[in-house]
Tab-separated table of N, CA and C in Angstrom:
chain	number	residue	atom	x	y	z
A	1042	UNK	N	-35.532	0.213	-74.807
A	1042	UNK	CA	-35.448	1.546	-74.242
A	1042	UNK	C	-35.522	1.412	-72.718
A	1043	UNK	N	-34.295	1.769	-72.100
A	1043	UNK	CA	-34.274	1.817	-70.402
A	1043	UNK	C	-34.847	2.936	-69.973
A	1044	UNK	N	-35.587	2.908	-68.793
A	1044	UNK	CA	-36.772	3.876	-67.988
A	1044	UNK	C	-35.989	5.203	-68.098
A	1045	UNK	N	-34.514	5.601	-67.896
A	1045	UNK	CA	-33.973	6.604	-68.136
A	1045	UNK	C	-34.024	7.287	-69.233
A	1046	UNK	N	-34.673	6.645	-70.405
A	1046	UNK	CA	-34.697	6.958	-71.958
A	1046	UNK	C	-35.958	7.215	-72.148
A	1047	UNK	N	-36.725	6.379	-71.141
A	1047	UNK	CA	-38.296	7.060	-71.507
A	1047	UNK	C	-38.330	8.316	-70.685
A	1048	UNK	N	-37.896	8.490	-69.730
A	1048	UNK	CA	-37.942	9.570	-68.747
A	1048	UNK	C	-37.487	10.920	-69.652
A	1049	UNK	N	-36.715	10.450	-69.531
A	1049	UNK	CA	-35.914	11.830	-71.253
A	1049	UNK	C	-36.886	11.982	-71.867
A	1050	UNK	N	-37.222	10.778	-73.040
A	1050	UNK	CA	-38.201	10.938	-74.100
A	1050	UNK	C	-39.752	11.778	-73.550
A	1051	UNK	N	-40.017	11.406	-72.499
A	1051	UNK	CA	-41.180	12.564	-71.363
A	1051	UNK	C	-40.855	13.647	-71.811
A	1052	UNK	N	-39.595	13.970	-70.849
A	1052	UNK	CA	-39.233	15.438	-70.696
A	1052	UNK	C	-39.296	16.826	-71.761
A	1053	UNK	N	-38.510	15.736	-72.829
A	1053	UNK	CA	-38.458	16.831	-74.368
A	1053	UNK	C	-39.829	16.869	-74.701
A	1054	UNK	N	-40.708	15.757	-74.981
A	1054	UNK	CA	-41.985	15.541	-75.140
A	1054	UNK	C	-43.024	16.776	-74.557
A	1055	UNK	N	-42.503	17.245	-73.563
A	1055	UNK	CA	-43.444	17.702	-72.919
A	1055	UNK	C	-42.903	19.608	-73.044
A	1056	UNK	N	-41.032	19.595	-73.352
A	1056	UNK	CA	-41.140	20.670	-73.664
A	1056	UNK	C	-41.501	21.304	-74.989
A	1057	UNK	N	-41.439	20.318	-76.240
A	1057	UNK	CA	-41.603	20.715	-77.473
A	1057	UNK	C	-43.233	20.843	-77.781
A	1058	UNK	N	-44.169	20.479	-77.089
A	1058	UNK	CA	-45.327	20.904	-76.826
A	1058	UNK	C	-45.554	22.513	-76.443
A	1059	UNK	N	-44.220	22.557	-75.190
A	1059	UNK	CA	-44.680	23.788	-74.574
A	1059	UNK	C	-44.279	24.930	-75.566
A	1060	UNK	N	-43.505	24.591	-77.165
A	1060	UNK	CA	-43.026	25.327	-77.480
A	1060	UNK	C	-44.038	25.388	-78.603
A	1061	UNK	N	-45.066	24.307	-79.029
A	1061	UNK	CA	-46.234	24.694	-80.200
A	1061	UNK	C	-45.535	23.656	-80.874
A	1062	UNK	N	-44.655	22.734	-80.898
A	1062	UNK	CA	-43.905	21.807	-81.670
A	1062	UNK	C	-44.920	20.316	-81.625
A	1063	UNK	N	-46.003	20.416	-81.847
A	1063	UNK	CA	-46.663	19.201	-81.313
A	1063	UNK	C	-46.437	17.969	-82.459
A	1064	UNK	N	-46.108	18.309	-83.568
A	1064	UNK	CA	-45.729	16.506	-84.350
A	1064	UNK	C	-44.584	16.417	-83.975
A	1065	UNK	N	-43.440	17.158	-83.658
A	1065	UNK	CA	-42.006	17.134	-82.880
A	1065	UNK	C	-42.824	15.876	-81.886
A	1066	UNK	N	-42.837	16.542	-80.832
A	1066	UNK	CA	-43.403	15.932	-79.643
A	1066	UNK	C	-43.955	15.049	-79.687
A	1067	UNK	N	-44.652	14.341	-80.596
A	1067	UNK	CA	-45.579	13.276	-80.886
A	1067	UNK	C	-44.023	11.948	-81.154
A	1068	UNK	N	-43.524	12.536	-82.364
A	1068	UNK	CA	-42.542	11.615	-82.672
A	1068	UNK	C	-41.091	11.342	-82.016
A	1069	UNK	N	-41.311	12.416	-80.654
A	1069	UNK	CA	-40.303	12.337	-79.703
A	1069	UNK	C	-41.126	10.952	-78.739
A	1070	UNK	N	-42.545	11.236	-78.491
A	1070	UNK	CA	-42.583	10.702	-77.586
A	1070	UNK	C	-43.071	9.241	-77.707
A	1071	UNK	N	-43.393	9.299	-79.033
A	1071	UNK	CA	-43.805	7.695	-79.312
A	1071	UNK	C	-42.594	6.520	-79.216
A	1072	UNK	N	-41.878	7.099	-79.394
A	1072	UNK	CA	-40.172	5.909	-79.489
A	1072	UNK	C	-39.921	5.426	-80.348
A	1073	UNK	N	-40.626	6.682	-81.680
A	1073	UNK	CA	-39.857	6.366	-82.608
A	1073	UNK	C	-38.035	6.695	-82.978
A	1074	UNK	N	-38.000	6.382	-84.180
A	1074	UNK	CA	-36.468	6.895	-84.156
A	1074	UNK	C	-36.204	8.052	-84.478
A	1075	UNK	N	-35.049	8.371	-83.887
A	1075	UNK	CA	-34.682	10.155	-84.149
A	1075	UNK	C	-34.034	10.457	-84.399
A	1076	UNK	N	-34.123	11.954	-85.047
A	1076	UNK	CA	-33.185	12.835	-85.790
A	1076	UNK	C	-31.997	12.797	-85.169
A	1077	UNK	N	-30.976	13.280	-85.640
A	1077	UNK	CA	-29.670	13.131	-85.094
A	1077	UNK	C	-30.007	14.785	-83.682
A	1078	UNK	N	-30.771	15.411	-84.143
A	1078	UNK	CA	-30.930	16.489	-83.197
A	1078	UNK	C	-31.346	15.958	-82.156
A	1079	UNK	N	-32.646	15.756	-81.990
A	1079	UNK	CA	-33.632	14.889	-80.871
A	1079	UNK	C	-32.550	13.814	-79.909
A	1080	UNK	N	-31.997	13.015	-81.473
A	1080	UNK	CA	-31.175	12.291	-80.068
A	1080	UNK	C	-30.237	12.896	-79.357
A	1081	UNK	N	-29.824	13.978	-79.715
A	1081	UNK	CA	-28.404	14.365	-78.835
A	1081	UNK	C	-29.004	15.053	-77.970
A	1082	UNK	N	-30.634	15.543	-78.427
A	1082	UNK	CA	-31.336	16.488	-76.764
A	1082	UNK	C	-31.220	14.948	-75.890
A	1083	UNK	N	-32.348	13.954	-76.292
A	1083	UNK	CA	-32.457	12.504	-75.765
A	1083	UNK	C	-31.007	12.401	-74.277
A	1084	UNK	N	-30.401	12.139	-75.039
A	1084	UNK	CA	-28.573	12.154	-74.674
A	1084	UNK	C	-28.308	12.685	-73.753
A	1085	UNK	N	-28.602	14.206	-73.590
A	1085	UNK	CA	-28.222	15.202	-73.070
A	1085	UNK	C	-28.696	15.014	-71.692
A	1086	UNK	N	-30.649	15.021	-72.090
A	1086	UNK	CA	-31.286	14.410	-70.554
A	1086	UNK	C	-30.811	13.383	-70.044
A	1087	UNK	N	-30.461	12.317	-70.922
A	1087	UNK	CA	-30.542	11.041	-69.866
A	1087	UNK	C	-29.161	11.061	-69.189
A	1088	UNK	N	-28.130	11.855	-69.676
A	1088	UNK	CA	-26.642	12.002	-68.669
A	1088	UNK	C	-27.108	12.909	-67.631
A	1089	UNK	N	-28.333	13.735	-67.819
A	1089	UNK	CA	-28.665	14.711	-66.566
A	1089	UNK	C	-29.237	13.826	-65.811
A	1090	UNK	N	-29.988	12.896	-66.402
A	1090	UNK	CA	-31.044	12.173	-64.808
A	1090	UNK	C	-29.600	10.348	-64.187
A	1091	UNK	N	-29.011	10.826	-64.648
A	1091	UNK	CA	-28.018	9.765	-64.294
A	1091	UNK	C	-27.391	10.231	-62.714
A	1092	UNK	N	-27.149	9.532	-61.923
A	1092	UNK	CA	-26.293	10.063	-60.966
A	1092	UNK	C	-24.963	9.524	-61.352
A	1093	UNK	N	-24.013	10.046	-60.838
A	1093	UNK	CA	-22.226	10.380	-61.488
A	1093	UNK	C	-21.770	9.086	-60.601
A	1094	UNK	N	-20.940	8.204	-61.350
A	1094	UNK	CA	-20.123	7.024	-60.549
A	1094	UNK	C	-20.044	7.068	-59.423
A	1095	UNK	N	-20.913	5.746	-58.807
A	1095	UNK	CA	-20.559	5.639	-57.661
A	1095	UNK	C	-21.437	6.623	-56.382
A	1096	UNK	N	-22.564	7.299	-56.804
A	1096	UNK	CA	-23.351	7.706	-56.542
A	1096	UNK	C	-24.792	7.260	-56.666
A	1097	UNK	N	-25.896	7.207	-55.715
A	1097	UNK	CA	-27.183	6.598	-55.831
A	1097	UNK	C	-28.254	7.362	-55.329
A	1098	UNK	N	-29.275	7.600	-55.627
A	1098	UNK	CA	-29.949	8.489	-55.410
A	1098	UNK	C	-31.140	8.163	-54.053
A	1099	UNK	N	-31.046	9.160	-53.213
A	1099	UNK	CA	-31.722	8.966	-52.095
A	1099	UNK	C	-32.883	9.969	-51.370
A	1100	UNK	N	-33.889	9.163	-51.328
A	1100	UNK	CA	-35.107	10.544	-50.693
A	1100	UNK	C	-34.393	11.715	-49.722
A	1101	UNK	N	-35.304	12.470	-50.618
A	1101	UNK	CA	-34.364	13.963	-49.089
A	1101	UNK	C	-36.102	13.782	-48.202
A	1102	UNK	N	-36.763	13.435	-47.874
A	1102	UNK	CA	-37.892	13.406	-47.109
A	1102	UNK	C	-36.991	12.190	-46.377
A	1103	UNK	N	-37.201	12.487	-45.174
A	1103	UNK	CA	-37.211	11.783	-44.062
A	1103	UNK	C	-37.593	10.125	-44.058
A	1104	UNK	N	-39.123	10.280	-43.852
A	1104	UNK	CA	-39.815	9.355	-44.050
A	1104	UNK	C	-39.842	8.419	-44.722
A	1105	UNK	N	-39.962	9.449	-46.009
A	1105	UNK	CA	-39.306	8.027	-47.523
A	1105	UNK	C	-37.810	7.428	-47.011
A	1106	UNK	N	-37.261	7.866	-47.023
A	1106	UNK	CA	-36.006	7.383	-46.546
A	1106	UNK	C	-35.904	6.117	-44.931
A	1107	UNK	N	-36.893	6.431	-44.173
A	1107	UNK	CA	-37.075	5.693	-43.127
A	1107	UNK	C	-37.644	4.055	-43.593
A	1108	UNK	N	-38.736	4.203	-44.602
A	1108	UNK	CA	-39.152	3.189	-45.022
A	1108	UNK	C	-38.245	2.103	-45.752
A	1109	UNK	N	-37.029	3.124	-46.626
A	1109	UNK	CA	-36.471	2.722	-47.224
A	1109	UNK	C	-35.596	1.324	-46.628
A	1110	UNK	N	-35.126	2.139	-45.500
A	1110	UNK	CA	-33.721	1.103	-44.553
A	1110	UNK	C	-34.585	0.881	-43.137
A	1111	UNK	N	-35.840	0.694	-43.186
A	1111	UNK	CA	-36.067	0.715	-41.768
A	1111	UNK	C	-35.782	-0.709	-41.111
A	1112	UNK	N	-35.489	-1.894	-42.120
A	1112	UNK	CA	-34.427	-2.577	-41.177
A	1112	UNK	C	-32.751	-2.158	-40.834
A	1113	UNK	N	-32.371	-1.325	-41.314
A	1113	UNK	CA	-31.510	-0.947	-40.359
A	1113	UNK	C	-31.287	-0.001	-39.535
A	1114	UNK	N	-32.492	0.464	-39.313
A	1114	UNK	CA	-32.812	1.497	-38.082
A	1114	UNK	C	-32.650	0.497	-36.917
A	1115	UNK	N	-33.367	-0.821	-36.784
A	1115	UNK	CA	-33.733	-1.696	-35.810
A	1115	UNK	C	-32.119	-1.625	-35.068
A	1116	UNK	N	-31.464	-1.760	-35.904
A	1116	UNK	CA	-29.824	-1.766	-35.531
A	1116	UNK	C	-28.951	-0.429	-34.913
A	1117	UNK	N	-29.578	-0.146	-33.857
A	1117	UNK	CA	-29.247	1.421	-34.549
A	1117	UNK	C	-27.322	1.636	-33.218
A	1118	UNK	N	-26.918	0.730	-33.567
A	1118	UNK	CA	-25.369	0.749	-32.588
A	1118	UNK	C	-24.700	1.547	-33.304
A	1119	UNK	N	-24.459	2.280	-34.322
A	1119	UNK	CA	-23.596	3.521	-35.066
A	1119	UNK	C	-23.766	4.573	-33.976
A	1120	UNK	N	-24.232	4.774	-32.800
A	1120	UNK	CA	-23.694	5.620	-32.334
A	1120	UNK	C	-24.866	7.306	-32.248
A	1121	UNK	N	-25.158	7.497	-33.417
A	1121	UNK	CA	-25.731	8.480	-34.118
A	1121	UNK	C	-27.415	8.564	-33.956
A	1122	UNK	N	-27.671	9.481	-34.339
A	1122	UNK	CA	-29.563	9.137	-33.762
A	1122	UNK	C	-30.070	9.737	-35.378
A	1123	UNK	N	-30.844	8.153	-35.641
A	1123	UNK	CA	-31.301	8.130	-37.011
A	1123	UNK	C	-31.380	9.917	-38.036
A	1124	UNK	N	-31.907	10.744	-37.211
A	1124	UNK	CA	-31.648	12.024	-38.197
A	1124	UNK	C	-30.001	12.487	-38.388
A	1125	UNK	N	-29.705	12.260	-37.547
A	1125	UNK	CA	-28.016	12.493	-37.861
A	1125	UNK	C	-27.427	12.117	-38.945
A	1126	UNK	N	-27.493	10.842	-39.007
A	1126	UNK	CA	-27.033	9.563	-39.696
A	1126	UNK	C	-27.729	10.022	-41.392
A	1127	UNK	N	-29.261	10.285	-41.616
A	1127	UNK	CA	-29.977	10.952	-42.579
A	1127	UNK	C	-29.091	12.350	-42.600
A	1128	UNK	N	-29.171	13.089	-42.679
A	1128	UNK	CA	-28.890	14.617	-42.680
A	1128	UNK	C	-27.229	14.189	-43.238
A	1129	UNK	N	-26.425	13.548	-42.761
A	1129	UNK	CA	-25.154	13.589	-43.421
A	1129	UNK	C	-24.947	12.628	-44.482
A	1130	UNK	N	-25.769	11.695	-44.786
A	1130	UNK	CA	-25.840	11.201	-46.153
A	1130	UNK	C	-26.457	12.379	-47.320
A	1131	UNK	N	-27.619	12.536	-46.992
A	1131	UNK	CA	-27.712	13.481	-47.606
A	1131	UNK	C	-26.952	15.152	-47.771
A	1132	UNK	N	-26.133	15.386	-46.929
A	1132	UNK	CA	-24.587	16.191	-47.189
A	1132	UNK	C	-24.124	15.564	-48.162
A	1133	UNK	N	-23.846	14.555	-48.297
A	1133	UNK	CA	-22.350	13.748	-49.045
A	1133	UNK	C	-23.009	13.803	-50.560
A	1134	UNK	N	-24.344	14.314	-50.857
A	1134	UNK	CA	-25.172	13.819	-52.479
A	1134	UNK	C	-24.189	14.899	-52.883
A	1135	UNK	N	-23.750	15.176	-54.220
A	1135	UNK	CA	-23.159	15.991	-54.801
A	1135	UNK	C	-24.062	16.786	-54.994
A	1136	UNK	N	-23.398	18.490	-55.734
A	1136	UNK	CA	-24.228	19.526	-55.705
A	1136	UNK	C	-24.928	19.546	-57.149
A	1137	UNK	N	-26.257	20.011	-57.336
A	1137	UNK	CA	-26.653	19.833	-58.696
A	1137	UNK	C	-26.847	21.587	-58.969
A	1138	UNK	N	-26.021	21.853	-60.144
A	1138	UNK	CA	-26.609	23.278	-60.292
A	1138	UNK	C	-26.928	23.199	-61.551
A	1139	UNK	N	-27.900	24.706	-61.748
A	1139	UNK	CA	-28.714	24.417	-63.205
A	1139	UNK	C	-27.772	25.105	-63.963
C-alpha cells in the first residue's frame, strides 16, 4: 500500500466515522480488503490527492518553499527577486475546484 492509499484509506476512515459508520471505518482503515464500494471511494481519493501529469506539488508558504530550494536561491542570476520567481510558480499550479 503506497502513502497515497493510506492517505485515502485516512480520509474515508475518518468520514465514515463522521457518519456513525464505525465497523465501516474500522475495516476501511485497518488495510483490510474491500468491498468493491470502499474501493472505488479508495480510488476516487487517491486520483484526487494525485497531482495531474507532469505536475508536482509545491508549498504555497513562502518559507517552506525557501527551505525547499534554498540552494538555488544562492544563485539567484534569473533576473527576478526570489518572491517573483515564487508567486509565478505558484500561478502555473493548476486550478483545484471542489
Amino acid at each position: 500500500m503506497d502513502a497515497i492509499e493510506k492517505r485515502a484509506r485516512k480520509l474515508l476512515d475518518t468520514e465514515l466515522r463522521k457518519l456513525g459508520l464505525h465497523e465501516d471505518a474500522y475495516h476501511v482503515g485497518c488495510g483490510a480488503d474491500l468491498d468493491r464500494n470502499d474501493q472505488a471511494a479508495i480510488n476516487a481519493i487517491a486520483a484526487a490527492l494525485t497531482p495531474p501529469e507532469g505536475f508536482v506539488l509545491v508549498p504555497v508558504d513562502l518559507e517552506q518553499g525557501l527551505r525547499m530550494w534554498q540552494a538555488g536561491i544562492k544563485a539567484r542570476n534569473t533576473g527576478g527577486t526570489v518572491e517573483a520567481i515564487y508567486a509565478a510558480m505558484i500561478a502555473a499550479r493548476p486550478e483545484v475546484t471542489p
